[in-house]
PDB file of C-alpha atoms in Angstrom:
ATOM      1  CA  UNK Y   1      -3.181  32.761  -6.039  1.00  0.00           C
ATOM      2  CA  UNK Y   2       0.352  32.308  -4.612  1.00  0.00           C
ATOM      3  CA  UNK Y   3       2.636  29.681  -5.399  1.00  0.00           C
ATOM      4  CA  UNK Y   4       2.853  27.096  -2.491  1.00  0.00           C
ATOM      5  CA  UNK Y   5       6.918  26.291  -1.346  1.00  0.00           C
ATOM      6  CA  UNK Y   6       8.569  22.893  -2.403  1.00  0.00           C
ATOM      7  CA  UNK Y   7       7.915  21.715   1.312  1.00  0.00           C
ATOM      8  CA  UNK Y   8       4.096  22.989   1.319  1.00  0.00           C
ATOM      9  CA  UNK Y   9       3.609  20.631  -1.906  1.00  0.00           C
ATOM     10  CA  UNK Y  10       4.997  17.499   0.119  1.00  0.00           C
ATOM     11  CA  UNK Y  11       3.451  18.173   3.085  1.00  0.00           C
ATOM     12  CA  UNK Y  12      -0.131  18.729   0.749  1.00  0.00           C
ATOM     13  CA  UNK Y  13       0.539  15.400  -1.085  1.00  0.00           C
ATOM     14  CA  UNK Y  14       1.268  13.548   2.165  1.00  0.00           C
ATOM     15  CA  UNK Y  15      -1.743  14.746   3.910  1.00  0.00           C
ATOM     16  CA  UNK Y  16      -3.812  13.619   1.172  1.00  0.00           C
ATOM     17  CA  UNK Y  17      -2.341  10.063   0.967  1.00  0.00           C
ATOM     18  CA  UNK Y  18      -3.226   9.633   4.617  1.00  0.00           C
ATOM     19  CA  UNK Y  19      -6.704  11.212   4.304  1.00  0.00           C
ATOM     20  CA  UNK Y  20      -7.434   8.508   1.508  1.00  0.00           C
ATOM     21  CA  UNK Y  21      -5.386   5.652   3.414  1.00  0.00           C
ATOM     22  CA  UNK Y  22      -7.942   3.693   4.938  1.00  0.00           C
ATOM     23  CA  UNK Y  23     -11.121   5.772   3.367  1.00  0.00           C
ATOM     24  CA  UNK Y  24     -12.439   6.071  -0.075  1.00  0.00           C
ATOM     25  CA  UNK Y  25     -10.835   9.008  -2.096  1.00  0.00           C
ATOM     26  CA  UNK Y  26     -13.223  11.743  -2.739  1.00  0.00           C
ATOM     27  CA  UNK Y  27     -12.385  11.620  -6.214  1.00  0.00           C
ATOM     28  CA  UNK Y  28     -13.540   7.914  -6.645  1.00  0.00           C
ATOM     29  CA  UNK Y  29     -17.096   9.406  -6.435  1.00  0.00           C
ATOM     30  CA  UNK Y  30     -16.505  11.351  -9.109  1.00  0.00           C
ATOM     31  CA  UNK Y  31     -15.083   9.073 -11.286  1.00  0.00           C
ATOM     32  CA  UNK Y  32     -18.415   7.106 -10.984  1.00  0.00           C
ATOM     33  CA  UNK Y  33     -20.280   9.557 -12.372  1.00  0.00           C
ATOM     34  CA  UNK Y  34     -18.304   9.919 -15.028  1.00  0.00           C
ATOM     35  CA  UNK Y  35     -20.241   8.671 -18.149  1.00  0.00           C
ATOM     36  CA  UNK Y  36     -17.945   7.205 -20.638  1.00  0.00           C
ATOM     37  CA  UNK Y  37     -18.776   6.476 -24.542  1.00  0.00           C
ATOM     38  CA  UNK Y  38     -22.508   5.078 -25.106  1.00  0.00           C
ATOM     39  CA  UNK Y  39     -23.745   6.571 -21.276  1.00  0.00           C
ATOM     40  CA  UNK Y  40     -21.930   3.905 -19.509  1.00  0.00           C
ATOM     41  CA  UNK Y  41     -19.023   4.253 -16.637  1.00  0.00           C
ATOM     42  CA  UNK Y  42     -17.091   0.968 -16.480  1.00  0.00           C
ATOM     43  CA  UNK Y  43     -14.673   2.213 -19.278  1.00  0.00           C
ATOM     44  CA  UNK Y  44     -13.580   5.260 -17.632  1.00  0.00           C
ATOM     45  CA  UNK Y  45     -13.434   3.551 -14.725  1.00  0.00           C
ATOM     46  CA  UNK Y  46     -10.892   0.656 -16.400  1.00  0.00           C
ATOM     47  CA  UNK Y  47      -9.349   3.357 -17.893  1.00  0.00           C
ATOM     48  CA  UNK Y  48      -8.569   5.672 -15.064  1.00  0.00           C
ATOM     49  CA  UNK Y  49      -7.202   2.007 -13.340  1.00  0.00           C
ATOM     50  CA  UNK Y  50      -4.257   1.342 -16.063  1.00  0.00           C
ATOM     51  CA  UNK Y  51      -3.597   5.269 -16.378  1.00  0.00           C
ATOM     52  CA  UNK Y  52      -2.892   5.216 -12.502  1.00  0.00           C
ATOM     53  CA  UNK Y  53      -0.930   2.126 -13.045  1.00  0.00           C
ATOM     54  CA  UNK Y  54       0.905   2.944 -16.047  1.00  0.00           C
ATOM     55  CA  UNK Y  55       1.651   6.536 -13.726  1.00  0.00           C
ATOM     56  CA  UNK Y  56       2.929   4.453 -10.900  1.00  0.00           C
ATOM     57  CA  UNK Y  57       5.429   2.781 -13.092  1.00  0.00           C
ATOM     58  CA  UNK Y  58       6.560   5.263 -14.732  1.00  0.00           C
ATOM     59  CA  UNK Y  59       6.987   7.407 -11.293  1.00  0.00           C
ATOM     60  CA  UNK Y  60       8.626   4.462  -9.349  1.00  0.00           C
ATOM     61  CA  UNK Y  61      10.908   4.231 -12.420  1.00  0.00           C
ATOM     62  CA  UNK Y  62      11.710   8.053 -12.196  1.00  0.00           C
ATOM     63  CA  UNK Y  63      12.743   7.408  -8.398  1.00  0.00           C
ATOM     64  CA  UNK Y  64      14.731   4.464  -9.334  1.00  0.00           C
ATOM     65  CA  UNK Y  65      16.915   6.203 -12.562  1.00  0.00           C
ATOM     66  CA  UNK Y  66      17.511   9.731 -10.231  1.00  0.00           C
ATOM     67  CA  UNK Y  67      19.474   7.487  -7.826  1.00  0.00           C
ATOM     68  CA  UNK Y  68      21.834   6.942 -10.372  1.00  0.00           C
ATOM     69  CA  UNK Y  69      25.302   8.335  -9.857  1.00  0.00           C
ATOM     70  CA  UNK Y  70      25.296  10.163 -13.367  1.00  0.00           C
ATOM     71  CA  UNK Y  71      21.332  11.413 -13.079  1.00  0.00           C
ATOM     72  CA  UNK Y  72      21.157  14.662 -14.843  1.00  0.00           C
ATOM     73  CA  UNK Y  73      18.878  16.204 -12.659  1.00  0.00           C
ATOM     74  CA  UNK Y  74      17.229  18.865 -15.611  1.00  0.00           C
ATOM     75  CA  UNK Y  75      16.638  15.604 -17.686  1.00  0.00           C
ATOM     76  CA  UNK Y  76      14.423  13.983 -14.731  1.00  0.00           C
ATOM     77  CA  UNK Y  77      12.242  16.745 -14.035  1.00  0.00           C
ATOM     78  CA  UNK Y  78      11.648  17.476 -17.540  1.00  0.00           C
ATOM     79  CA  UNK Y  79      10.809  13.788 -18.261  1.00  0.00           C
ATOM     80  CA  UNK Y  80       8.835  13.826 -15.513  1.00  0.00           C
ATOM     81  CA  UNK Y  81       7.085  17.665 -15.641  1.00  0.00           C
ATOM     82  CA  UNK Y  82       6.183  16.124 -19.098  1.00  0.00           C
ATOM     83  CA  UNK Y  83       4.729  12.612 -18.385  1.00  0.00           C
ATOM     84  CA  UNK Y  84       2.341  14.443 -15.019  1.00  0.00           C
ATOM     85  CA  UNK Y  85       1.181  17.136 -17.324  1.00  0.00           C
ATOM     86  CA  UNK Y  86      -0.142  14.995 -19.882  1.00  0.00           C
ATOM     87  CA  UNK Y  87      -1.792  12.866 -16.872  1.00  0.00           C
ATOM     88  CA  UNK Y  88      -3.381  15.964 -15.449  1.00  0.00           C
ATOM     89  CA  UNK Y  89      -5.445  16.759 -18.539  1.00  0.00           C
ATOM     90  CA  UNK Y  90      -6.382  13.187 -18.868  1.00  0.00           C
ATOM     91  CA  UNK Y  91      -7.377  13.053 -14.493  1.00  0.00           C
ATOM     92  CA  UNK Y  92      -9.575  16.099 -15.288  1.00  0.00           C
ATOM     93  CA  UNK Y  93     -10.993  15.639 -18.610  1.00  0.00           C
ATOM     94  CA  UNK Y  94     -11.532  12.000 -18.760  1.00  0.00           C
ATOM     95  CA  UNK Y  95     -11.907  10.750 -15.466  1.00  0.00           C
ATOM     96  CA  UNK Y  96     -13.174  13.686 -13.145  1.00  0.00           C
ATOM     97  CA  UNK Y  97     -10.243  12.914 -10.479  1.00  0.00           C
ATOM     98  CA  UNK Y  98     -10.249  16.624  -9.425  1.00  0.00           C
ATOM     99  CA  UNK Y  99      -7.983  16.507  -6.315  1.00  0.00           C
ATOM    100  CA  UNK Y 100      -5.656  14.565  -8.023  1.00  0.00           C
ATOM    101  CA  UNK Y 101      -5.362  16.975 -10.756  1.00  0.00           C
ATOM    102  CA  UNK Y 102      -4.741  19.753  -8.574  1.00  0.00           C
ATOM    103  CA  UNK Y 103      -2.437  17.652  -6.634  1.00  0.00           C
ATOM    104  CA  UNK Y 104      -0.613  16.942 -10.417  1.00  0.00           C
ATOM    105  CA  UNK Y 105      -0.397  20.823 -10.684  1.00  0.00           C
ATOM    106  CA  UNK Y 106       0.987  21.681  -7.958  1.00  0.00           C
ATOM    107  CA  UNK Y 107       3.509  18.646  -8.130  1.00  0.00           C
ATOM    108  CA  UNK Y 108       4.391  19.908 -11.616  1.00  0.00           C
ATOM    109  CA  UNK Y 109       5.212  23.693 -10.149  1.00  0.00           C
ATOM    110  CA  UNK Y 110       7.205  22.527  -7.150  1.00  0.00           C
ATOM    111  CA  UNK Y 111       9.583  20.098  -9.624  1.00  0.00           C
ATOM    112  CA  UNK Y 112      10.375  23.853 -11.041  1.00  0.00           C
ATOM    113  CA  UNK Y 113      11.543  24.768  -7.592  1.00  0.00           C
ATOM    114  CA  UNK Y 114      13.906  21.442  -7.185  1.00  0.00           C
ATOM    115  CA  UNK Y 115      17.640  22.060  -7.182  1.00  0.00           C
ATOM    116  CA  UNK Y 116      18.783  18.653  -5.294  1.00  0.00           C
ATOM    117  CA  UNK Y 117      18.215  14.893  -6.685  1.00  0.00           C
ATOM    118  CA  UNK Y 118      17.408  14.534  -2.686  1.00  0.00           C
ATOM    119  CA  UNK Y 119      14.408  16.940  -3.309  1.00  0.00           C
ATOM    120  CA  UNK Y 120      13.335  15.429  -6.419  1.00  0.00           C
ATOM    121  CA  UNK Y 121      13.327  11.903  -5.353  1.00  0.00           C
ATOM    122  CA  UNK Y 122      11.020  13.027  -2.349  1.00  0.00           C
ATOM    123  CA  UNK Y 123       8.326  15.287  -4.837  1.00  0.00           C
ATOM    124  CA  UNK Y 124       8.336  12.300  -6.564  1.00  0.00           C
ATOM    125  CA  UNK Y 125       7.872   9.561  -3.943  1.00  0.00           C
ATOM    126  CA  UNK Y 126       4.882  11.493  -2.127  1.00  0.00           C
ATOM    127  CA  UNK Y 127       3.172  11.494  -5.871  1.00  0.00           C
ATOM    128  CA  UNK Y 128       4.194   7.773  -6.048  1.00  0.00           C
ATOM    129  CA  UNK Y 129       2.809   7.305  -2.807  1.00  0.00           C
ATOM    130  CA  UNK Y 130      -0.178   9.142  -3.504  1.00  0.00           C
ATOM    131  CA  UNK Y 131      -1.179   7.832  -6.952  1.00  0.00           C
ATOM    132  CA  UNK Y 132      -0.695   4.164  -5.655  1.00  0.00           C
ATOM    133  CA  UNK Y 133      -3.102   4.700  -2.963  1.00  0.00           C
ATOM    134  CA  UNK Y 134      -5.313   6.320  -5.493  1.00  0.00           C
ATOM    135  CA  UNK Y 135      -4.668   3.237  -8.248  1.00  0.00           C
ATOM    136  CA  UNK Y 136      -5.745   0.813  -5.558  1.00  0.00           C
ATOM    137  CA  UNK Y 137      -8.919   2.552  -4.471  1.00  0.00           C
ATOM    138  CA  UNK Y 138     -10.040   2.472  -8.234  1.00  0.00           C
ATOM    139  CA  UNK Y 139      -8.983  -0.897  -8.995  1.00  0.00           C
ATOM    140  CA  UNK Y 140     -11.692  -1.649  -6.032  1.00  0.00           C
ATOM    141  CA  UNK Y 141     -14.427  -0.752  -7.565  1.00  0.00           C
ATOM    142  CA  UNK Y 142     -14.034  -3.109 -10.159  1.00  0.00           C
ATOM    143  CA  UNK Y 143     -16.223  -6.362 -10.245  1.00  0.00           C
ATOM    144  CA  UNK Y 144     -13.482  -8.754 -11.066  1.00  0.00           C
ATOM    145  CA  UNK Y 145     -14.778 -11.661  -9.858  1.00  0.00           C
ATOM    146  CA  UNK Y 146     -18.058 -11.093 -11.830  1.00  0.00           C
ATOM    147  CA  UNK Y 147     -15.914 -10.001 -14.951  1.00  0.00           C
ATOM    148  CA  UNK Y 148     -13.624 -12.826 -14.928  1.00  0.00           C
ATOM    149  CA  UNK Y 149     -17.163 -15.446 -14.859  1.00  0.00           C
ATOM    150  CA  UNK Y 150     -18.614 -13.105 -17.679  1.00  0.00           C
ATOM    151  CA  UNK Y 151     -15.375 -13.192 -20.229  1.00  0.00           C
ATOM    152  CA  UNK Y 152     -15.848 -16.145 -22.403  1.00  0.00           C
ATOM    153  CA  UNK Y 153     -12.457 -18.455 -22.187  1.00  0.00           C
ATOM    154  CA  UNK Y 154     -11.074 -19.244 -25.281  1.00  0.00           C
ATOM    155  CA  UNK Y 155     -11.058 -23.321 -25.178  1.00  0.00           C
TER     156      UNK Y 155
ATOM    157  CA  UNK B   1      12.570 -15.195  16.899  1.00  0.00           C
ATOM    158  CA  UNK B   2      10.184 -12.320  16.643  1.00  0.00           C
ATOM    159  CA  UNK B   3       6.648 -12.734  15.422  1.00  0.00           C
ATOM    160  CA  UNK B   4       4.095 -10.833  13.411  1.00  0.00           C
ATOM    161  CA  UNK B   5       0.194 -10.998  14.699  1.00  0.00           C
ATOM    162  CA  UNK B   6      -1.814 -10.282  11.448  1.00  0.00           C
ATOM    163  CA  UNK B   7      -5.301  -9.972  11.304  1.00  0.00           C
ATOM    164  CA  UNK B   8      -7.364 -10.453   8.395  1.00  0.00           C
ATOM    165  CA  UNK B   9     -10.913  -9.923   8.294  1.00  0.00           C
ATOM    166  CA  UNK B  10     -12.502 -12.361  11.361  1.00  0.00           C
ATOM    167  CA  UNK B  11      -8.897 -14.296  11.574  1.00  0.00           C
ATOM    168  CA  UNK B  12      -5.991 -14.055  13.372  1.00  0.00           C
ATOM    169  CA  UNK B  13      -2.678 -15.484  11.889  1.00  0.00           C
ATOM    170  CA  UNK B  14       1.041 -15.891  13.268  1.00  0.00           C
ATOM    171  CA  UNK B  15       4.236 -14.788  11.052  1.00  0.00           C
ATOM    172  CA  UNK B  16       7.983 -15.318  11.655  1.00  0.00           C
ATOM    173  CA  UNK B  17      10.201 -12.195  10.752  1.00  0.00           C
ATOM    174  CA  UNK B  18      12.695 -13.565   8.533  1.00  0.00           C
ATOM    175  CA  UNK B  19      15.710 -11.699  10.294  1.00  0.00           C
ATOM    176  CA  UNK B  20      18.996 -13.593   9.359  1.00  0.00           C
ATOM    177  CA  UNK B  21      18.148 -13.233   5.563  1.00  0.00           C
ATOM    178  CA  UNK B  22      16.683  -9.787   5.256  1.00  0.00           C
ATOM    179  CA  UNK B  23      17.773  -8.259   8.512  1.00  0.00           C
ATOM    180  CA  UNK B  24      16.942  -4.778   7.185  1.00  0.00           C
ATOM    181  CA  UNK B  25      13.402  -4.947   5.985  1.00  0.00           C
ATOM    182  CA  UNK B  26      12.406  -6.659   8.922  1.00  0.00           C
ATOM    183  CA  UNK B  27      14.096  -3.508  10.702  1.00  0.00           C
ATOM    184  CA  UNK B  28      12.211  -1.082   8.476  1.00  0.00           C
ATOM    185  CA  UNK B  29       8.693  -3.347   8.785  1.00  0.00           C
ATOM    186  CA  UNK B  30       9.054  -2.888  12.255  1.00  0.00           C
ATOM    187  CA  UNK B  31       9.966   0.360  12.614  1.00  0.00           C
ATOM    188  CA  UNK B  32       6.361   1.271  11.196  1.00  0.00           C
ATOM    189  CA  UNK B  33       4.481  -1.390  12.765  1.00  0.00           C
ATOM    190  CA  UNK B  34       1.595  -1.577  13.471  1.00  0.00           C
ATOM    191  CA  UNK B  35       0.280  -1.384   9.540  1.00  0.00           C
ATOM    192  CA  UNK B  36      -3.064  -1.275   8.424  1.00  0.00           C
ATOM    193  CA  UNK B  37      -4.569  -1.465   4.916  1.00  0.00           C
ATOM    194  CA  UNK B  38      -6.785  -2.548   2.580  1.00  0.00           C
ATOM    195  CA  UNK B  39      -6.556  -5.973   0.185  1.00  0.00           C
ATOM    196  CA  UNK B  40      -6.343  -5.789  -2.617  1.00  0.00           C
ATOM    197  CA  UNK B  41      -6.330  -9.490  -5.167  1.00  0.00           C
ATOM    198  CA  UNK B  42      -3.390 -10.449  -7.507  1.00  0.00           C
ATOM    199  CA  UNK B  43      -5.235 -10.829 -11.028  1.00  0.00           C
ATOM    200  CA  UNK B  44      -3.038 -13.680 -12.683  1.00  0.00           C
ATOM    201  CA  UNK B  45      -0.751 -14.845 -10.473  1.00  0.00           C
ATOM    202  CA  UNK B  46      -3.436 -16.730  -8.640  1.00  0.00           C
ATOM    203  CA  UNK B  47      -3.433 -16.767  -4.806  1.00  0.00           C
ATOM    204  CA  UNK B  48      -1.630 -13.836  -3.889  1.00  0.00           C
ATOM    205  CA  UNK B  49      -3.324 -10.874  -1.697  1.00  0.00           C
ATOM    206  CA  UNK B  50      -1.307  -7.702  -1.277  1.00  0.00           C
ATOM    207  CA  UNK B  51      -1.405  -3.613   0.294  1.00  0.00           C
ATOM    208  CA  UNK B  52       0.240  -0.840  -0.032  1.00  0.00           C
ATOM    209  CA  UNK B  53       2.364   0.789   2.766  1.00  0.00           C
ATOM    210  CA  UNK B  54       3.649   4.002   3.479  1.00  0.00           C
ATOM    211  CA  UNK B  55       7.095   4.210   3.050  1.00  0.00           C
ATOM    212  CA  UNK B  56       9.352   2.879   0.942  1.00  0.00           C
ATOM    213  CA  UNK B  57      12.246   0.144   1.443  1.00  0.00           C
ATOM    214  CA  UNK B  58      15.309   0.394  -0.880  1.00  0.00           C
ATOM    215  CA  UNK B  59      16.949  -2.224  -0.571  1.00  0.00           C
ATOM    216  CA  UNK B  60      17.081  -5.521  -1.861  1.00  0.00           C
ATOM    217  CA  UNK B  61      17.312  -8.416   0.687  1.00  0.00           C
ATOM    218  CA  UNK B  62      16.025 -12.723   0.449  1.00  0.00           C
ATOM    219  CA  UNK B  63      14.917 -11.980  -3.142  1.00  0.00           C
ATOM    220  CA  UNK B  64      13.242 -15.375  -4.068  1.00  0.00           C
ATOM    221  CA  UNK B  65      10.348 -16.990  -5.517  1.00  0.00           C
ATOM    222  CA  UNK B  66       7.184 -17.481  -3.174  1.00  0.00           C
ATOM    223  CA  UNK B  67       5.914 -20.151  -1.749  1.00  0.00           C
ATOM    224  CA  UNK B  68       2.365 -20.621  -0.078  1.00  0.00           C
ATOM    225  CA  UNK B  69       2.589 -18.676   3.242  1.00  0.00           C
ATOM    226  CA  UNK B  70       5.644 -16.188   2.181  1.00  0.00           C
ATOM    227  CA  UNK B  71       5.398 -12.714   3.081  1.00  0.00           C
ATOM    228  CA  UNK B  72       7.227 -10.144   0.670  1.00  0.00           C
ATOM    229  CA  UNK B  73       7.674  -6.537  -0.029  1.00  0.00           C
ATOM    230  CA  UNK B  74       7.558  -5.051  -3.884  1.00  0.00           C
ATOM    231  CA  UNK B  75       9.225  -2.259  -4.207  1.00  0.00           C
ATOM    232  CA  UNK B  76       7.766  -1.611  -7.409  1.00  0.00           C
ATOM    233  CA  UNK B  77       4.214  -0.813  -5.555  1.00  0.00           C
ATOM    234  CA  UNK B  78       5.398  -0.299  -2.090  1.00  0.00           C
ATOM    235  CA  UNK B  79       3.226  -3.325  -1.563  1.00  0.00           C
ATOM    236  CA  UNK B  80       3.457  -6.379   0.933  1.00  0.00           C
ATOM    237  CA  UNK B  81       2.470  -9.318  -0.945  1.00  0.00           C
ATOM    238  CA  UNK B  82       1.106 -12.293   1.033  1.00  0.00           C
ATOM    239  CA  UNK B  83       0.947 -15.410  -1.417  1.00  0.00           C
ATOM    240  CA  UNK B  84      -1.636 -17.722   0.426  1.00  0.00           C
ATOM    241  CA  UNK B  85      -1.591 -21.378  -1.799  1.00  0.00           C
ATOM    242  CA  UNK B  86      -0.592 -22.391  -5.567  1.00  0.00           C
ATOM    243  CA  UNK B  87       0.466 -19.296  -7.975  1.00  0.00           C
ATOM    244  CA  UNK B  88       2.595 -18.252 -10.323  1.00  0.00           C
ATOM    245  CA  UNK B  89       4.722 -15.426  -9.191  1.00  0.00           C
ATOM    246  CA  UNK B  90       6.047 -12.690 -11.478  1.00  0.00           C
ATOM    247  CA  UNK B  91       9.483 -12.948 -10.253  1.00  0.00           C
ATOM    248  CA  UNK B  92      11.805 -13.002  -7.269  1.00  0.00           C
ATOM    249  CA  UNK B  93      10.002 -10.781  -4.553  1.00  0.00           C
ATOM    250  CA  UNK B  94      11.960  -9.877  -1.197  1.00  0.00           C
ATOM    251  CA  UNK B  95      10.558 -12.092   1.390  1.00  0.00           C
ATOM    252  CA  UNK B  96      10.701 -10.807   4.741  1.00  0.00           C
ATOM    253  CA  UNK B  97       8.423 -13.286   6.839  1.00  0.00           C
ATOM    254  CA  UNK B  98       6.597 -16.488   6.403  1.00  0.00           C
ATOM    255  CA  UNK B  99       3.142 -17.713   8.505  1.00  0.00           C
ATOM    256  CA  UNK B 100       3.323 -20.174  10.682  1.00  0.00           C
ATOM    257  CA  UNK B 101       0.294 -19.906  12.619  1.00  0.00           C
ATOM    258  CA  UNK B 102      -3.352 -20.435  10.985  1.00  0.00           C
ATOM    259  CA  UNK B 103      -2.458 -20.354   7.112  1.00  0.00           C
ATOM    260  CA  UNK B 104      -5.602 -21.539   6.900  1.00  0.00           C
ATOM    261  CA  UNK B 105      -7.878 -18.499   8.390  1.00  0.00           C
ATOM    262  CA  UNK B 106      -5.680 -16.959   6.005  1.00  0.00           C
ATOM    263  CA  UNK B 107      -6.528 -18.427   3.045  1.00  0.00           C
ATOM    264  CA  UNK B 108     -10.487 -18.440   4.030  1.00  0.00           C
ATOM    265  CA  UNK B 109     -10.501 -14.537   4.480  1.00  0.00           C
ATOM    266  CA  UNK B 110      -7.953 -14.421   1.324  1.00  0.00           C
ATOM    267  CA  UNK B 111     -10.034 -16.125  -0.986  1.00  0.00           C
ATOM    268  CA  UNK B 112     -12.786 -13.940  -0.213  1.00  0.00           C
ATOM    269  CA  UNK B 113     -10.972 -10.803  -1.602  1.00  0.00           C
ATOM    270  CA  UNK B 114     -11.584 -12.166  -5.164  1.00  0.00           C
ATOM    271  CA  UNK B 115     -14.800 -11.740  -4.767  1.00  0.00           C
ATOM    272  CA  UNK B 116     -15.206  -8.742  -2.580  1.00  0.00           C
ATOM    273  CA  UNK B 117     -11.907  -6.726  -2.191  1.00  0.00           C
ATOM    274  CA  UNK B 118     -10.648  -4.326   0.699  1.00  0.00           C
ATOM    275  CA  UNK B 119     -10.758  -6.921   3.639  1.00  0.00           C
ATOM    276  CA  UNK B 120      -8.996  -5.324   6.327  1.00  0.00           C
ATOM    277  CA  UNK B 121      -5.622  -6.092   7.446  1.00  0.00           C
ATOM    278  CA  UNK B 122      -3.355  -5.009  10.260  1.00  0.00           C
ATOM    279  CA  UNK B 123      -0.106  -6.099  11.081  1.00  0.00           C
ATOM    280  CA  UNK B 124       1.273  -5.735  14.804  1.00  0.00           C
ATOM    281  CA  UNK B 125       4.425  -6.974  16.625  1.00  0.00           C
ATOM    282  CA  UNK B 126       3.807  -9.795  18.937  1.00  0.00           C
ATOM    283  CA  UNK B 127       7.333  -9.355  21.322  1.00  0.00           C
TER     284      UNK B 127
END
């Protein structure tokens, strides 16, 4: 299979922000059936919420160092080729998130093709973009509310 | 003065852009009106409903603490942040507009989220 170009990869990870915009990622679905420790789903589904958070953290802070005057630009992609690699594994083996994890992939290839903290700052806002959208669809189909009742308060 | 028509579930509600004090996210905010997403409820900081947009905003403008009614963007999330009665924000947020017009449909719809999230919510230019 052939590589796709820098400018395929954003145009990919844009398209599938605004496909999951205003409806329900496909990979939510699959997350649901993902059964978890003792046949149940709600941890892998609490998990795959604070791994998307803790992703869009550590991507918005990415953004935020590279627009530093004295970025090293070989630094930030290899922090961040590292930190989306080891969240790739986890989107396919624990939580089933299968688009994501080909959207990780090819994310992770394209940083190899950056040469301008211009073009790394825009890989890495569509991701940011993308895995926010993604965090916020998950953290929907937690009962909160019913959670919150549930969870004994300490007096 | 230019105003912000938000609808929220079954209500409609009025906003004032805050121009004078962050002239440029009001610029960007419109730019990309109208905006439509899904809410999404604050989890500690009490009465605060917020969605994502698609762009970013980079710079920092009116960063202050919220009162009931503010309208902010968090650059953190690329969220706007509507904080609807009493909380406890996390910190200085930039506020861009404030409602002026049916805070209370607002808070009816709001409160709802906590229960049952993704209410819909657009955001369109009145003049």
């Amino acid at each position: 299979m052939a590589t796709k170009s820098f400018g395929q990869v954003i145009k990919m990870t844009r398209k599938e922000r605004e496909n999951i915009w205003l409806r329900r990622s496909e990979d939510i679905a699959t997350l649901k059936r993902r059964i978890g420790s003792m046949k149940q789903n709600f941890t892998t589904v609490m998990y795959a919420d604070n791994d998307t958070q803790a992703m869009v953290k550590y991507l918005y802070n990415l953004r935020e160092v590279s627009k530093m005057k004295k970025a090293d630009l070989a630094t930030l992609k290899q922090a961040a080729a590292l930190m989306l690699e080891f969240d790739k594994r986890r989107a396919i083996v624990y939580y089933r998130l299968n688009r994501t994890a080909k959207l990780l992939g090819e994310a992770i290839e394209a940083l190899k093709k950056v040469r301008t903290v211009k073009g790394y700052q825009a890989l890495i806002g569509e991701v940011l973009l993308y895995i926010g959208r993604l965090n916020y669809w998950i953290d929907l189909e937690i009962p909160w509310s019913k959670l919150a009742k549930a969870f004994p308060k300490n007096p | 003065m230019s105003r912000l028509l938000i609808t929220i579930g079954r209500e409609k509600v009025w906003a004032e852009f805050l121009e004078k004090e962050a002239p440029q996210t009001v610029r960007i905010i419109k730019r990309h009106a109208p905006l439509k997403g899904l809410l999404n409820h604050a989890k500690i900081c009490d009465h605060e409903v917020f969605f994502q947009t698609p762009f970013f905003i980079d710079v920092k403008e009116n960063p202050k603490y919220p009162v009931p009614g503010d309208i902010g963007y968090w650059p953190v999330r690329q969220t706007i942040c509507i904080w609807y009665d009493e909380m406890e924000p996390l910190g200085p947020t930039n506020l861009f507009a404030r409602i002026t017009g049916n805070l209370k449909g607002f808070q009816k719809e709001a409160r709802k989220t906590w229960s049952k999230q993704g209410t819909q919510i657009r955001f369109e230019l009145m003049d």
